[in-house]
Every structure is written in structure tokens, then in C-alpha cells.
Coordinates of C-alpha atoms and ligand atoms in Angstrom, one line a residue:
X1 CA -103.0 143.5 113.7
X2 CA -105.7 143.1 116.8
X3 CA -103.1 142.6 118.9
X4 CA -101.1 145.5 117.9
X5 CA -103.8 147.7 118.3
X6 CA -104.7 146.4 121.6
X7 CA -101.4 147.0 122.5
X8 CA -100.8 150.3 121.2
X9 CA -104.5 151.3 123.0
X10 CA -102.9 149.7 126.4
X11 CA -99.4 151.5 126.0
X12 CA -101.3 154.9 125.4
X13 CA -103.7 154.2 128.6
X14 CA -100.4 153.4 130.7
X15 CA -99.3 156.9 130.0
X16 CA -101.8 158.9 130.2
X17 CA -102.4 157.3 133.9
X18 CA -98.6 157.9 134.5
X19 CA -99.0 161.1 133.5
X20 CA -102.5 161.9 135.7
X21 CA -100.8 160.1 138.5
X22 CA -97.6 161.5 138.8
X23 CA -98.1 164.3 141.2
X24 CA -95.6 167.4 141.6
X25 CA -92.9 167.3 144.0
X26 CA -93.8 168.7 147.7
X27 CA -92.5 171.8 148.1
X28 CA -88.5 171.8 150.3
X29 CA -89.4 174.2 152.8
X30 CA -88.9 177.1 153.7
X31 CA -90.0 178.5 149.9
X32 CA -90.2 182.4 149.0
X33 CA -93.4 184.4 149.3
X34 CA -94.5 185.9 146.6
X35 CA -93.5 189.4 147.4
X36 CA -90.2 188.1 147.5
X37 CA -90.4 185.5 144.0
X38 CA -91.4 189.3 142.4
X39 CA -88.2 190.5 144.0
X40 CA -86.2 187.5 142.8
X41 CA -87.2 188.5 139.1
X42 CA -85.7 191.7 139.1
X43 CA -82.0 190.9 139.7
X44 CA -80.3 194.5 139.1
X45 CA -82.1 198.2 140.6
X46 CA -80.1 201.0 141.4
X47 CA -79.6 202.4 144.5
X48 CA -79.1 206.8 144.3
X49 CA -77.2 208.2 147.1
X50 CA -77.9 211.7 147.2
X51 CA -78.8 214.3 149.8
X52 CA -77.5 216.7 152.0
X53 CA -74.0 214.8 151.9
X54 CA -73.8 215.4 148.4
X55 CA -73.4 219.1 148.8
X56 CA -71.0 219.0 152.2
X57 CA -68.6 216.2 150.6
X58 CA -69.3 214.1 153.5
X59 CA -70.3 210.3 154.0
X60 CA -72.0 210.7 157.3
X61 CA -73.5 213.8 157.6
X62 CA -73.5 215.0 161.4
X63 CA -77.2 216.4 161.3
X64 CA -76.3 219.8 162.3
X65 CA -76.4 221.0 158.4
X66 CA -78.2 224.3 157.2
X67 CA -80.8 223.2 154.9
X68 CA -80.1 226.1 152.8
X69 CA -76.9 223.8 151.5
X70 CA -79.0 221.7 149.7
X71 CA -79.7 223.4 146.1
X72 CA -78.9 220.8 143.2
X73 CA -79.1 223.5 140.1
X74 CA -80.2 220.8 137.3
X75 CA -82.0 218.1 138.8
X76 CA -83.6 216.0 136.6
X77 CA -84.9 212.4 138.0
X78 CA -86.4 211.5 134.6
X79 CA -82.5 211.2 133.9
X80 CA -82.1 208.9 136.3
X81 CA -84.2 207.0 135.5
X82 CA -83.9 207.1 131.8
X83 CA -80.0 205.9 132.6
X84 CA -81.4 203.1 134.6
X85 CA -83.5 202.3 132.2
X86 CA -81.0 201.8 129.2
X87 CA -78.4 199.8 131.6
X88 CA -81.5 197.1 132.1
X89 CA -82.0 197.6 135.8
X90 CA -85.6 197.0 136.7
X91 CA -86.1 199.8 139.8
X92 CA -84.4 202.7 142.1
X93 CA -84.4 202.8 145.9
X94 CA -83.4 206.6 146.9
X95 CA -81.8 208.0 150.1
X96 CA -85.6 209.6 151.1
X97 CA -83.7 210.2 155.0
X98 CA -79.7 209.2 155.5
X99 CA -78.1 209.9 158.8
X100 CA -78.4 213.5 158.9
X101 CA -81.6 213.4 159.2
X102 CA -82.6 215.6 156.4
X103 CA -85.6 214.6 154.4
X104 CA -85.9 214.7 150.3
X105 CA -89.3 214.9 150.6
X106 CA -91.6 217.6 152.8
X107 CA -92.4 215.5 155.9
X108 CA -94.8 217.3 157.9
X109 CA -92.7 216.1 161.2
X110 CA -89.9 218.1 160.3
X111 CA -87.9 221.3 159.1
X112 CA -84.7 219.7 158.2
X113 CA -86.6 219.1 154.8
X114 CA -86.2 220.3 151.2
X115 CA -89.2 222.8 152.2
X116 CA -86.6 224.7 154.0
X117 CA -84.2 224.8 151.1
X118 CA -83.6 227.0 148.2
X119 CA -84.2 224.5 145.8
X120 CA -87.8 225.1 144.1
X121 CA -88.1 227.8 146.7
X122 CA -88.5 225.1 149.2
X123 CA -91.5 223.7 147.2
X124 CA -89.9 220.6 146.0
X125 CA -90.4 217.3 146.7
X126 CA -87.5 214.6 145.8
X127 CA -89.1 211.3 146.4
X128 CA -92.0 212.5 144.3
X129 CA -90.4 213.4 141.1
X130 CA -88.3 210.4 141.4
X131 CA -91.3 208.2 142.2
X132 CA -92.9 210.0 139.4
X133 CA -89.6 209.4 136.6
X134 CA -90.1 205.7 137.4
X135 CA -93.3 204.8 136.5
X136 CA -92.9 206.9 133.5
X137 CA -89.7 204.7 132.4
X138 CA -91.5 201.3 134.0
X139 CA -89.3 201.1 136.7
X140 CA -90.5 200.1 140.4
X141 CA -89.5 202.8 143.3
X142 CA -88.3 202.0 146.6
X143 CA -86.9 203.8 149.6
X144 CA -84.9 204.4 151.9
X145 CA -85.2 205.6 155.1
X146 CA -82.2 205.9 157.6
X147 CA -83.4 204.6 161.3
X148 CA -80.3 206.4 162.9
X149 CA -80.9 210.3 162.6
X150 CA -78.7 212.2 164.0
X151 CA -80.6 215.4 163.7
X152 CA -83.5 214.6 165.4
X153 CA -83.5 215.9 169.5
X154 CA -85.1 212.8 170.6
X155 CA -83.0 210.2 169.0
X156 CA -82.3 207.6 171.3
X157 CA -84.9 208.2 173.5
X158 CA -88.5 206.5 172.7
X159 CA -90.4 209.5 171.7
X160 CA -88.3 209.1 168.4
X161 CA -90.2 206.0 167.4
X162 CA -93.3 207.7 166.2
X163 CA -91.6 210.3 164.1
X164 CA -89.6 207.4 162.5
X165 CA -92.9 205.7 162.3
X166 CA -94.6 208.2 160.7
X167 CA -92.2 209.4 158.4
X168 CA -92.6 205.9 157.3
X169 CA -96.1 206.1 156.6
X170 CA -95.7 209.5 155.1
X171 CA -93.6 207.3 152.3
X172 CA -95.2 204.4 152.1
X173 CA -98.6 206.1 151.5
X174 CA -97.5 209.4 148.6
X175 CA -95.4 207.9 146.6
X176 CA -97.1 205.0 145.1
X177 CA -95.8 201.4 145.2
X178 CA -93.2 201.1 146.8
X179 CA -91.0 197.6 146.0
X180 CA -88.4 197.6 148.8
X181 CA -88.0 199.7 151.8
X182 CA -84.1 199.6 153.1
X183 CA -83.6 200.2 156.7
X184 CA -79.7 200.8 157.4
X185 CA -78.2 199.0 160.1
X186 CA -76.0 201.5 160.9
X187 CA -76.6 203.1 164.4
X188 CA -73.0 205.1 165.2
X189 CA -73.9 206.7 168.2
X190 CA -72.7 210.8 168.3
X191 CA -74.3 213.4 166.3
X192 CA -76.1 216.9 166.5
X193 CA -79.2 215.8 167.8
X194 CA -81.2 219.2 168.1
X195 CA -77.6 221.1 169.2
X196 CA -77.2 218.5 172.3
X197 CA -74.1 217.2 169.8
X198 CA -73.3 214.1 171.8
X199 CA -73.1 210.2 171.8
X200 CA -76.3 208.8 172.0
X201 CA -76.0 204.7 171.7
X202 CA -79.4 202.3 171.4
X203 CA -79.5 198.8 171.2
X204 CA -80.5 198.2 168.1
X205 CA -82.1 195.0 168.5
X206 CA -84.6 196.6 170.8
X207 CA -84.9 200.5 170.6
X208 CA -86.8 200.3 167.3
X209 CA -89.6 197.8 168.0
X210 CA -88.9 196.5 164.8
X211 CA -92.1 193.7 164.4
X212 CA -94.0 197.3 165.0
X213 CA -92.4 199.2 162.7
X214 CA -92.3 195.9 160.1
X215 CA -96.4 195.6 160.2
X216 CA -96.3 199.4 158.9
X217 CA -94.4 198.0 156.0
X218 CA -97.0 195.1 155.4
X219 CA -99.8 197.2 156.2
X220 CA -99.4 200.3 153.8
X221 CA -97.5 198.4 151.2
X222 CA -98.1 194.7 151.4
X223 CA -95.9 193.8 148.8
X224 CA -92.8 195.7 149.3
X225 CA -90.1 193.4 150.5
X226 CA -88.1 195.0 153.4
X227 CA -84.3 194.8 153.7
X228 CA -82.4 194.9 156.8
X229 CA -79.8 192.3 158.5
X230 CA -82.1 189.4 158.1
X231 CA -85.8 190.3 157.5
X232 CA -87.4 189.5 153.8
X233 CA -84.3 189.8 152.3
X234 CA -80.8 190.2 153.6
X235 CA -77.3 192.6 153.7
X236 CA -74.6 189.8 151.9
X237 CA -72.3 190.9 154.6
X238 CA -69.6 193.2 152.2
X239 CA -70.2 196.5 150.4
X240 CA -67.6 195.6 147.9
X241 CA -70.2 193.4 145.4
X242 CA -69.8 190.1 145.6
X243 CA -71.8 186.8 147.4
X244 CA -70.2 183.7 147.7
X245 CA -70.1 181.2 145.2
X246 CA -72.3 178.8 147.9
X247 CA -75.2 180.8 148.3
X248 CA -78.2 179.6 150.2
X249 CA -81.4 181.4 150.2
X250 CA -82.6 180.4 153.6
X251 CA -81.0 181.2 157.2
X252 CA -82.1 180.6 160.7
X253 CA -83.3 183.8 161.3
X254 CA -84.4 184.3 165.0
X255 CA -81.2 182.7 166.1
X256 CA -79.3 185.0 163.2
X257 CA -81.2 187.9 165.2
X258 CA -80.6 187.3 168.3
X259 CA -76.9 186.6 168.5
X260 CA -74.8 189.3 168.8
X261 CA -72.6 188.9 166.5
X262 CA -73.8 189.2 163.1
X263 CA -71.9 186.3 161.3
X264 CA -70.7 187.2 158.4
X265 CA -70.1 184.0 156.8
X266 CA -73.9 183.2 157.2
X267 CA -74.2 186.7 155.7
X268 CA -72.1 185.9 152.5
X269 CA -73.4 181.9 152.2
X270 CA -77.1 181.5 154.0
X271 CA -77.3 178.5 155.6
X272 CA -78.4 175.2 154.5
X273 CA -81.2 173.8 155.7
X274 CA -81.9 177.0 157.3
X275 CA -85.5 177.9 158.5
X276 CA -86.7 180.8 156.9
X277 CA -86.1 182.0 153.0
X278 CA -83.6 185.3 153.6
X279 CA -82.5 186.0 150.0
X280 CA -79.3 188.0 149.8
X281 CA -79.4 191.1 148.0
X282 CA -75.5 192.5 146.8
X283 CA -75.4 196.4 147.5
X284 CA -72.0 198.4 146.1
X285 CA -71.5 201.6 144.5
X286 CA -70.4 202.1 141.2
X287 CA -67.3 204.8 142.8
X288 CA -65.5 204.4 145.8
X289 CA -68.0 206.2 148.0
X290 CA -72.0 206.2 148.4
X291 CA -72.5 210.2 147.6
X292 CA -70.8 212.3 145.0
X293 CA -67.8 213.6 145.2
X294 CA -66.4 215.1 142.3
X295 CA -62.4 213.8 143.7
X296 CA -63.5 210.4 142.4
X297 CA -64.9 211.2 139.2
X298 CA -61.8 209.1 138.3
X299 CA -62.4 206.1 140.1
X300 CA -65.6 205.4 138.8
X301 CA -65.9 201.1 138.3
X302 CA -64.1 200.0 135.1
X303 CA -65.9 197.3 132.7
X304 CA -64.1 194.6 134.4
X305 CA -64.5 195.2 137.4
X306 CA -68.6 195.9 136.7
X307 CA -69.0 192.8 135.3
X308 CA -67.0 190.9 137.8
X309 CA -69.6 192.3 140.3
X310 CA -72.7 191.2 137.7
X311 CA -71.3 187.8 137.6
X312 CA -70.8 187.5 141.6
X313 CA -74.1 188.9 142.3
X314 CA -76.5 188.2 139.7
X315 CA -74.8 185.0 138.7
X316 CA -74.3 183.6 142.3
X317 CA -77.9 183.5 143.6
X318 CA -78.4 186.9 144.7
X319 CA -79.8 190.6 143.1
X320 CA -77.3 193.5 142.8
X321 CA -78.3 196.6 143.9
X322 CA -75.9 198.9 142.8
X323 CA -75.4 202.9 143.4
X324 CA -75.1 205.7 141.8
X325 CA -73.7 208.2 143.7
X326 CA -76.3 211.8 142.1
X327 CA -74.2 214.4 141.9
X328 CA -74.4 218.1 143.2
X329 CA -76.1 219.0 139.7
X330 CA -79.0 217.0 140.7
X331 CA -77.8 214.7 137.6
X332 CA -76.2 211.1 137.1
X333 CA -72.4 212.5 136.2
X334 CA -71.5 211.3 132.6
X335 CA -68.9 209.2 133.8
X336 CA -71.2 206.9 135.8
X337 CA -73.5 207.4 132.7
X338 CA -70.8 206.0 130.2
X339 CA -69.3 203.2 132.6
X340 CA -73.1 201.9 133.0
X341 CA -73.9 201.8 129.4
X342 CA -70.4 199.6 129.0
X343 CA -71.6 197.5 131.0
X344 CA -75.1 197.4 129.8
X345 CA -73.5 196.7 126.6
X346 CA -71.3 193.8 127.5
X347 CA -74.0 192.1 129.2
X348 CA -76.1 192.1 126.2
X349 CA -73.4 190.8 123.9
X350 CA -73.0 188.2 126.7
X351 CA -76.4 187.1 126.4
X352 CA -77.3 188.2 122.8
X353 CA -78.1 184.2 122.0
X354 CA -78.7 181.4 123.9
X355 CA -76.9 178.0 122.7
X356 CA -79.1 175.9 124.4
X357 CA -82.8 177.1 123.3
X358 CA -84.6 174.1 121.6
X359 CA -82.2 171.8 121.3
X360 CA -82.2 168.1 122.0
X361 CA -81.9 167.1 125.4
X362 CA -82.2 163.6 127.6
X363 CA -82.7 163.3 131.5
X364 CA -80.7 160.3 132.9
X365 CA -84.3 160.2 135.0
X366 CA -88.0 162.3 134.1
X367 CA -90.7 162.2 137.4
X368 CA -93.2 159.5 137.0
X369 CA -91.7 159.5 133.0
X370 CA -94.4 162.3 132.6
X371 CA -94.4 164.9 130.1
X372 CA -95.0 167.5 132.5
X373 CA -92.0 167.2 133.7
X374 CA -89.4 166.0 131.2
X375 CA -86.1 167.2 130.3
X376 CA -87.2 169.8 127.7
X377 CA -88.8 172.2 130.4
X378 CA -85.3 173.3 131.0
X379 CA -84.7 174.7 127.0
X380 CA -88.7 175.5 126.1
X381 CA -87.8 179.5 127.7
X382 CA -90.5 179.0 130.2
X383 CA -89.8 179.8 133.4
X384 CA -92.6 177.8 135.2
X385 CA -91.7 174.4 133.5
X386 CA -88.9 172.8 134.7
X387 CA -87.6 169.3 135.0
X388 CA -88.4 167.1 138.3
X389 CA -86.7 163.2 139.1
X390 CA -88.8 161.1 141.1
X391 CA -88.3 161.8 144.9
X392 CA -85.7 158.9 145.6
X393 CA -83.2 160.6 142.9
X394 CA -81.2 163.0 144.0
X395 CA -78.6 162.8 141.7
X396 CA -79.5 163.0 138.2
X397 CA -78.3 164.6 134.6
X398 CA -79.3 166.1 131.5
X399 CA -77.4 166.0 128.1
X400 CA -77.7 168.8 125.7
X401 CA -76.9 167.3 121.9
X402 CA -75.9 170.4 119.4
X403 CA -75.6 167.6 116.4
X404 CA -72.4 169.5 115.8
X405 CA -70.0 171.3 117.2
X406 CA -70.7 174.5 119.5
X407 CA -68.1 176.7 121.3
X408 CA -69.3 178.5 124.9
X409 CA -67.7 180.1 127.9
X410 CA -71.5 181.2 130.1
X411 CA -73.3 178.5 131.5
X412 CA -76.7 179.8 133.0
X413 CA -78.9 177.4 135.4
X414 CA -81.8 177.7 137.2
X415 CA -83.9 175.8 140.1
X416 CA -87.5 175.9 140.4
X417 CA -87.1 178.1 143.8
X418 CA -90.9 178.3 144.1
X419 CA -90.6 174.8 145.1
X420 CA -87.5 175.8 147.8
X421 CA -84.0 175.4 146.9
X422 CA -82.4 171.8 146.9
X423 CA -78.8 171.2 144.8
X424 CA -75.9 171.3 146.9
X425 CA -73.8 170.3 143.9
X426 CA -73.5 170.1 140.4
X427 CA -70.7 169.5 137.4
X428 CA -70.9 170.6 134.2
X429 CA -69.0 168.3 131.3
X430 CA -68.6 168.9 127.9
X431 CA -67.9 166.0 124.6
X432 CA -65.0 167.2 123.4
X433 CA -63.7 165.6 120.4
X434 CA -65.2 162.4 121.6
X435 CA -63.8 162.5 125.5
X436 CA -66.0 163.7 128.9
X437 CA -63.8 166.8 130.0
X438 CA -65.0 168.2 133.3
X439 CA -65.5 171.8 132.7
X440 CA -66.8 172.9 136.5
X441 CA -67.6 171.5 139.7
X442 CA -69.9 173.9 141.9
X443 CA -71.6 173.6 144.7
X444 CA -75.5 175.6 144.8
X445 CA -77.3 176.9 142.4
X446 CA -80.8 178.8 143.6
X447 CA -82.6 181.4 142.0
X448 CA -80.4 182.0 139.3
X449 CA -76.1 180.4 139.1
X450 CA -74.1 182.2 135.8
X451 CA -70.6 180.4 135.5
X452 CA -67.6 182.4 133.7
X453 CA -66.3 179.2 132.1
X454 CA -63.2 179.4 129.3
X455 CA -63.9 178.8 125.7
X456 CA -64.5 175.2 124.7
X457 CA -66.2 173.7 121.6
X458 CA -68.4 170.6 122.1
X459 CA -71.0 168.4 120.4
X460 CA -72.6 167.9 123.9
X461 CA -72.5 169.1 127.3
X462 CA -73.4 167.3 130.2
X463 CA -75.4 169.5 133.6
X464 CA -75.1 166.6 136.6
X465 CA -76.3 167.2 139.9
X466 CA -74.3 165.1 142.4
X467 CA -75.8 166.0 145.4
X468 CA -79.2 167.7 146.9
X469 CA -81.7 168.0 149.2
X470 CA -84.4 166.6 147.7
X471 CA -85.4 166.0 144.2
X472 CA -83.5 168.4 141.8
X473 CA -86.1 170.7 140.1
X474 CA -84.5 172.7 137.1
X475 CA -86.2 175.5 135.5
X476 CA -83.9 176.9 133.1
X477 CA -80.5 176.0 131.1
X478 CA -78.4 177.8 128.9
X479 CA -75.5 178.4 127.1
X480 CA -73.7 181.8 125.6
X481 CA -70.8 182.4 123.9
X482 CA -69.7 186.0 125.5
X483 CA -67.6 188.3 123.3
X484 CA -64.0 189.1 124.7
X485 CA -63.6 192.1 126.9
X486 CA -61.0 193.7 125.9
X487 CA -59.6 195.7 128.6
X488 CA -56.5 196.5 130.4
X489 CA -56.1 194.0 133.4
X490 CA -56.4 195.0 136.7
X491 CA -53.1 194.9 138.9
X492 CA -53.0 195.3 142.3
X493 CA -50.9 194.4 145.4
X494 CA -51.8 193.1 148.7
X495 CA -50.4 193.6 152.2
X496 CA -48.1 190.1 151.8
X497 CA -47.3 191.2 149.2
X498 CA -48.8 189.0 146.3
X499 CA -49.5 190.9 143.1
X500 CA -52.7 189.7 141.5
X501 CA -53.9 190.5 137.6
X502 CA -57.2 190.4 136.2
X503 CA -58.8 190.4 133.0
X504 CA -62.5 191.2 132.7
X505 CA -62.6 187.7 131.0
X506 CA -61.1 184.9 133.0
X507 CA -60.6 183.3 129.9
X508 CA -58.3 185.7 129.0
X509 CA -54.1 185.3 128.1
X510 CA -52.2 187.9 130.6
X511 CA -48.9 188.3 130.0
X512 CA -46.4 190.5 132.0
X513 CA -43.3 191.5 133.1
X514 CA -41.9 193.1 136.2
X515 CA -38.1 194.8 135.0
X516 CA -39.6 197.4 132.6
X517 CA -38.6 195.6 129.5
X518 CA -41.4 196.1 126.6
X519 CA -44.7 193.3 126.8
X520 CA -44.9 191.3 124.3
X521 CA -46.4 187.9 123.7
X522 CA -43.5 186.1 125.0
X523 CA -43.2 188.1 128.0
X524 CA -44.2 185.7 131.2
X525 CA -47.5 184.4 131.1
X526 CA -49.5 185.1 134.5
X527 CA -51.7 182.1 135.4
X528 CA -51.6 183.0 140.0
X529 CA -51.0 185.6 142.0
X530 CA -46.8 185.8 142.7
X531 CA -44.6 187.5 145.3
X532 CA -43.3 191.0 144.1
X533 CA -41.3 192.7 147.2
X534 CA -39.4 195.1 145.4
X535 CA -39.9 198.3 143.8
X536 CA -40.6 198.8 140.4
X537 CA -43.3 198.4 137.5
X538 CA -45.6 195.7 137.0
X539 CA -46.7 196.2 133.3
X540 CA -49.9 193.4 131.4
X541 CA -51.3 193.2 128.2
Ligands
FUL1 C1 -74.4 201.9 155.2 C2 -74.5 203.4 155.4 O1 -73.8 203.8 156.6 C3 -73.8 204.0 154.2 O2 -73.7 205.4 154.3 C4 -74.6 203.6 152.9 O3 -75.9 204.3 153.0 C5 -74.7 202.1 152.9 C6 -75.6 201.7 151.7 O4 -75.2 201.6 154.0 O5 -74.7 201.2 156.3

């Protein structure tokens, strides 16, 4: 009985040493700031295009507009926000200056302002009642301010600088916080400029003095994360909403700077092992084009084609920012309104309950065998526990045991990024009816990975990583089973031409046929895109 005790005494000393001594993994750098771990947690804001292009029709406004065409006859920011609100996005960046030139707020710098337009009798100010709608509905505000101005006399010319530099600080000091400031890379050369109307091209690596203008940012709003090729965060490289599936948060940045041509794989992936932490941020519009334009009222984004831009955004490692083009009301048109809420919707009921919360799960190795960090961190729906290996494992697994059988088709997993980003690759397996079946083999993870995965009923699944940098360090894991979306596929044809079908769910049975005969269930079944070179009808279900 002594000995027992002695025993049992010695055991407990052991671990509580084990767990004193085993110290945290070093950090993989470079890690995020924490400006940019705060812009990490909000995954989805909306961007609002809306300014003097929303009342000529155009894109790219030529600076040369009357002021007196802007006059929105119902605008309402509170609806806005109240919209953004409801679809779960967590802030708004606005057009405060596009390419015109013309300013949504009253800059002091300038005419080509709302002072000089009808609306409110010229006493309105834009950026204010939007920045004012936010923090009513708890969103953050951010802006956007358009470097290339093609109303201004002295663009191109360096006495531009300090009215772009002061316009800045007229933002970044009346508005409140600010979360983001998004300067456009976009620098097209002609344009009004003050009546000269001619091509006026800078070199955009040099003309703006950009670690100038950047200590504005940090000064007047030090924890604002600035967007721009490569800065805090950066441009994936597409405006069509998607990052690719390997998705590194770090690049080499001065060399990503200074080479002229912007790589757009390095855009779309990061680099590995790259030197600085460059987050990409996903930016699309929810229609066709960035302002309103009441033609495509009927092209606004389907379900399917929403959530496919969730899932390759949010659910490959970077934030969506996605637009909603104001219209010439001053409102968010009810189409946008209605396709949002869809998709608010669907995400919900894809994330209504998490299969994986509590339940049992064993690490093939725990850090140190300490509690601190042990395989449950990754279930407890804490996101600053996770699980660590020691430093010499770099490929380790967990098992989650349901005690029964489960069916899922979401698998959510996150690394503790604080700590830099290490897996380079991962599998996910699943016990199905007693056998291993490999369910997906992926490559990085980051911030946050969300895999579309089909149906499949288990009593355990498997989360392996096979290869990383440096000791895997998992915050979160879990499992969903998302509701169907029911939804016609989409169809479409490319240049080769190769027609292509797809559901909202990848999951989902397609079946089609090509001669006009009536679908039904034995029509062909689509499973890849096939060759369809003559004319005639391609009809799903
Ligand atoms: C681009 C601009 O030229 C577009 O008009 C739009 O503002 C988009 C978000 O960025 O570079």
C-alpha cells in the first residue's frame, strides 16, 4: 500500500514537472501582427461601390463630371449597413474617392465634392453617415481612397502628393476607426485632369512615396491594416472570387515589390517560406460590375455561385471582401438584398452544428504529453488552445470517435497562425463501416481551410498532417453536415469548347442531356466537363 502510494505521489510529481517544463513551441516566423490577427477574424466585409459612376453608368469615370450629377434621392446608409449586418459580414469599406476624383465626403482640398452637389443642398457628407450606420449596427468602417485621380490638374506631377496626402488625413482623422484603408493599384494614364484631358503615366512604384504616405496610415490610425499589391495585406491576383486551394500567408515582399511584373501566381498562392506575413484578402462583386447599373439587375450572383466564392475565399485561407454595387437611389437594390440573405442563410444551415464539439479525440503525439497542449484543444471552441507535437514531429494525427455513426460533408481546420503558419499537407480519413477510406488530400491550411467534401457516414475520422514546416499547431476542428442546395446547375461553355456543369453542392447528382429530349433521372449522368461542338441545348437537373 506504501509503495503504491509512493508511486502514485512520484507519477503525479512526473507530470506536473512535464507539464511546468514543457515550454510552447517557438513561433515559425514571419507571424501576423496584431492589426492584422484582428483582420484575420473578420473573414467577410463588404466593399460599396458607389459614386459619381453610379449616376453616369460608367466604370471609370473620366474626372471631367458635373458634380450636379450626383443626387441619390433615398440614400439611406443605415440600410446598408443593416443588410450587411443580417448577411454576417463584420465591416464596409466605401469608395470615399474612385478615379474620377470626386469626393463622398466634403474635403476642404477640393470642389469635385458632394458640397457642390444637389444632394442635401451640397451639405452632405457620405463617409460620415456611412461611418456613422456602422457603429450603430457594430460594424468596423474602412475606406477607400483612389491614388489615380483623374480630375485633379496636378496628377502626375508631385504637387499631387500632398492633396492625396491630406485627403488621407482628412479620412483617417473624421470618421472614427478606420479598419482597412484600400489603395487601388490602378494608375490608367488619360483623364480630364483640370480640362488638360490627356495621358498622364507615373510610375507607380515611385510617384507616390508610398512608406510616406503608409506612416500616415500608421500614424492617424495605427491599427488599420492597409491593402494594396503587397503591404499588410494583399490583392489575390483575380476579381472573380476565388484563392487558390495552396494558400500561404507570407511572401517575399521587397522582392514581390520591386519586380516588375506582379506575379500572379505568388498573388493567388503566397509563397512558402516567404519573409513577411501578406495575408490575401479575396475582393469580387456580387454583379458583373463594381457600380450600379440597373442592365444587370439580372445578373446579380446566384446562391451557387455565392457560396462557391465563400468556400474559395473564406474556406481557403483568405477574407472575402465582397461588393455591393449602391445604386442610384442611394439604397442596396432588393436583388442584391435577397441574393445576400440566400446566402446568409445557406451558410448558417451549413454551420448550424458542429459534429465535432466535445467529442473524444486522441493525438498520435501531445508536446511534452502536457495538458496544455493535448488533443482536445482542437474540440474545447477555444480559439487560443490548440494542439502542439513536440518539435521533431512533423507529421502527426488526431482521431475523432463519434461512438456511433455520423454523416458529414464540411470539414473546418484551423492552425494556431499566431504562432506562423507550418502544414504543407494534410489528409482527412474517415472509418467507414470498419475500413480507412481517404476522403481528401490537401495541401495548406492557415488561418482558416473549409473543405466541400461529399456525404459520408463514419464512426471516426481521421485529420493527418503529412508534411510541415515545423511542429503542427491546430487550433480548431470541425465537422457539419450542410443542407443540400437545391438550385439549378450552372452551365457554361468555354472557348475549346468544353461544356462544364455545376451544382452549388459538389456532392450533388447532375444529370443532362444535349438533343432536347426531356431530363429525367436516367438521362446521362455528368461527372467532367465534355466536348459539345455543335449547336443545340444543353438542359441539367
Ligand atoms: C480596381 C478598380 O479599377 C475598379 O474600378 C474597382 O474599384 C476594383 C475594386 O479595383 O482596380
Amino acid at each position: 500500500m506504501k509503495n503504491y502510494l509512493i508511486l502514485l505521489l512520484l507519477a503525479a510529481a512526473m507530470l506536473f514537472s512535464s507539464c511546468k517544463k514543457t515550454p510552447a513551441p517557438q513561433p515559425l516566423a514571419p507571424v501576423p501582427d496584431e492589426r492584422q490577427m484582428n483582420w484575420h477574424r473578420m473573414e467577410f466585409y463588404a466593399f460599396v461601390h458607389f459614386n459619381m459612376n453610379t449616376f453616369t453608368g460608367m466604370e471609370w469615370g473620366t474626372g471631367g463630371e458635373d458634380p450636379a450629377l450626383f443626387n441619390p434621392t433615398a440614400l439611406d446608409c443605415r440600410q446598408w449597413a443593416k443588410v450587411c449586418s443580417d448577411a454576417g459580414m463584420k465591416g464596409i469599406i466605401i469608395t470615399a474617392k474612385h478615379h474620377d476624383g470626386f469626393c463622398l465626403w466634403p474635403s476642404a482640398y477640393t470642389e469635385h465634392s458632394v458640397k457642390n452637389s444637389p444632394w442635401k443642398e451640397g451639405k452632405g457628407d457620405v463617409v460620415r453617415e456611412l461611418s456613422e450606420a456602422c457603429s450603430e449596427y457594430g460594424l468596423k468602417f474602412g475606406v477607400y481612397l483612389s491614388p489615380w485621380d483623374r480630375n485633379h490638374s496636378e496628377y502626375g506631377r508631385p504637387e499631387y502628393i500632398p492633396y492625396f496626402r491630406n485627403q488621407l488625413r482628412e479620412l483617417l482623422t473624421s470618421y472614427g476607426e478606420v479598419f482597412e484603408v484600400w489603395f487601388d493599384g490602378a494608375n490608367g494614364g488619360t483623364g480630364w485632369y483640370g480640362g488638360a484631358n490627356e495621358n498622364r503615366v507615373i510610375d507607380a512604384k515611385t510617384y507616390y512615396e508610398w512608406p510616406a504616405t503608409y506612416d500616415i496610415v500608421r500614424e492617424l490610425q495605427p491599427g488599420a491594416v492597409i491593402f494594396s499589391d503587397a503591404s499588410d495585406i494583399r490583392w489575390v491576383g483575380n476579381e472573380e472570387g476565388w484563392a487558390r486551394p495552396t494558400n500561404w500567408s507570407t511572401i517575399n515582399k521587397n522582392a514581390f515589390r520591386e519586380s516588375d511584373m506582379q506575379n500572379r501566381e505568388i498573388l493567388h498562392s503566397g509563397e512558402e517560406g516567404g519573409t513577411d506575413w501578406v495575408p490575401a484578402e479575396v475582393d469580387v462583386s456580387i454583379r458583373p460590375g463594381w457600380y450600379y447599373h440597373r442592365s444587370e439587375d439580372h445578373k446579380v450572383k446566384s446562391l451557387s455561385e455565392l457560396l462557391n466564392i465563400y468556400y474559395e475565399s473564406v474556406g481557403r485561407n483568405a477574407s472575402l471582401l465582397l461588393n455591393l454595387p449602391v445604386d442610384d437611389r442611394g439604397l442596396v437594390h432588393e436583388k442584391d438584398v435577397e441574393a445576400l440573405m440566400k446566402l446568409a442563410e445557406a451558410l448558417k444551415a451549413d454551420f448550424a452544428v458542429d459534429l465535432a464539439a466535445g467529442r473524444k479525440v486522441m493525438a498520435s503525439n501531445v508536446r511534452g504529453n502536457a495538458r496544455k497542449f493535448r488533443a482536445s484543444n482542437v474540440n474545447d471552441g477555444n480559439p487560443q488552445t490548440y494542439w502542439a507535437t513536440d518539435d521533431s514531429v512533423m507529421q502527426a494525427s488526431l482521431t475523432l470517435d463519434f461512438g456511433k455513426d455520423l454523416s458529414f460533408n464540411r470539414f473546418m481546420v484551423q492552425e494556431f497562425i499566431p504562432l506562423g503558419q507550418r502544414v504543407k499537407r494534410f489528409t482527412v480519413e474517415a472509418l467507414v463501416d470498419g475500413t480507412w477510406q481517404m476522403i481528401a488530400e490537401e495541401t495548406t491550411i492557415g488561418y482558416k481551410r473549409i473543405l466541400r467534401i461529399p456525404e459520408t457516414t463514419a464512426r471516426q475520422v481521421r485529420f493527418s498532417v503529412t508534411d510541415s514546416r515545423a511542429c503542427p499547431l491546430i487550433s480548431n476542428l470541425q465537422l457539419f453536415l450542410a443542407p443540400k442546395v437545391m438550385e439549378m446547375p450552372v452551365i457554361s461553355r468555354d472557348q475549346e469548347p468544353f461544356v462544364t456543369i455545376s451544382a452549388a453542392d459538389p456532392g450533388t447528382d447532375i444529370h443532362f442531356t444535349t438533343d432536347g429530349s426531356e431530363l429525367s433521372a436516367s438521362s446521362a449522368r455528368y461527372d467532367s466537363p465534355f466536348v459539345f461542338n455543335t449547336k443545340g441545348e444543353v438542359g441539367s437537373f
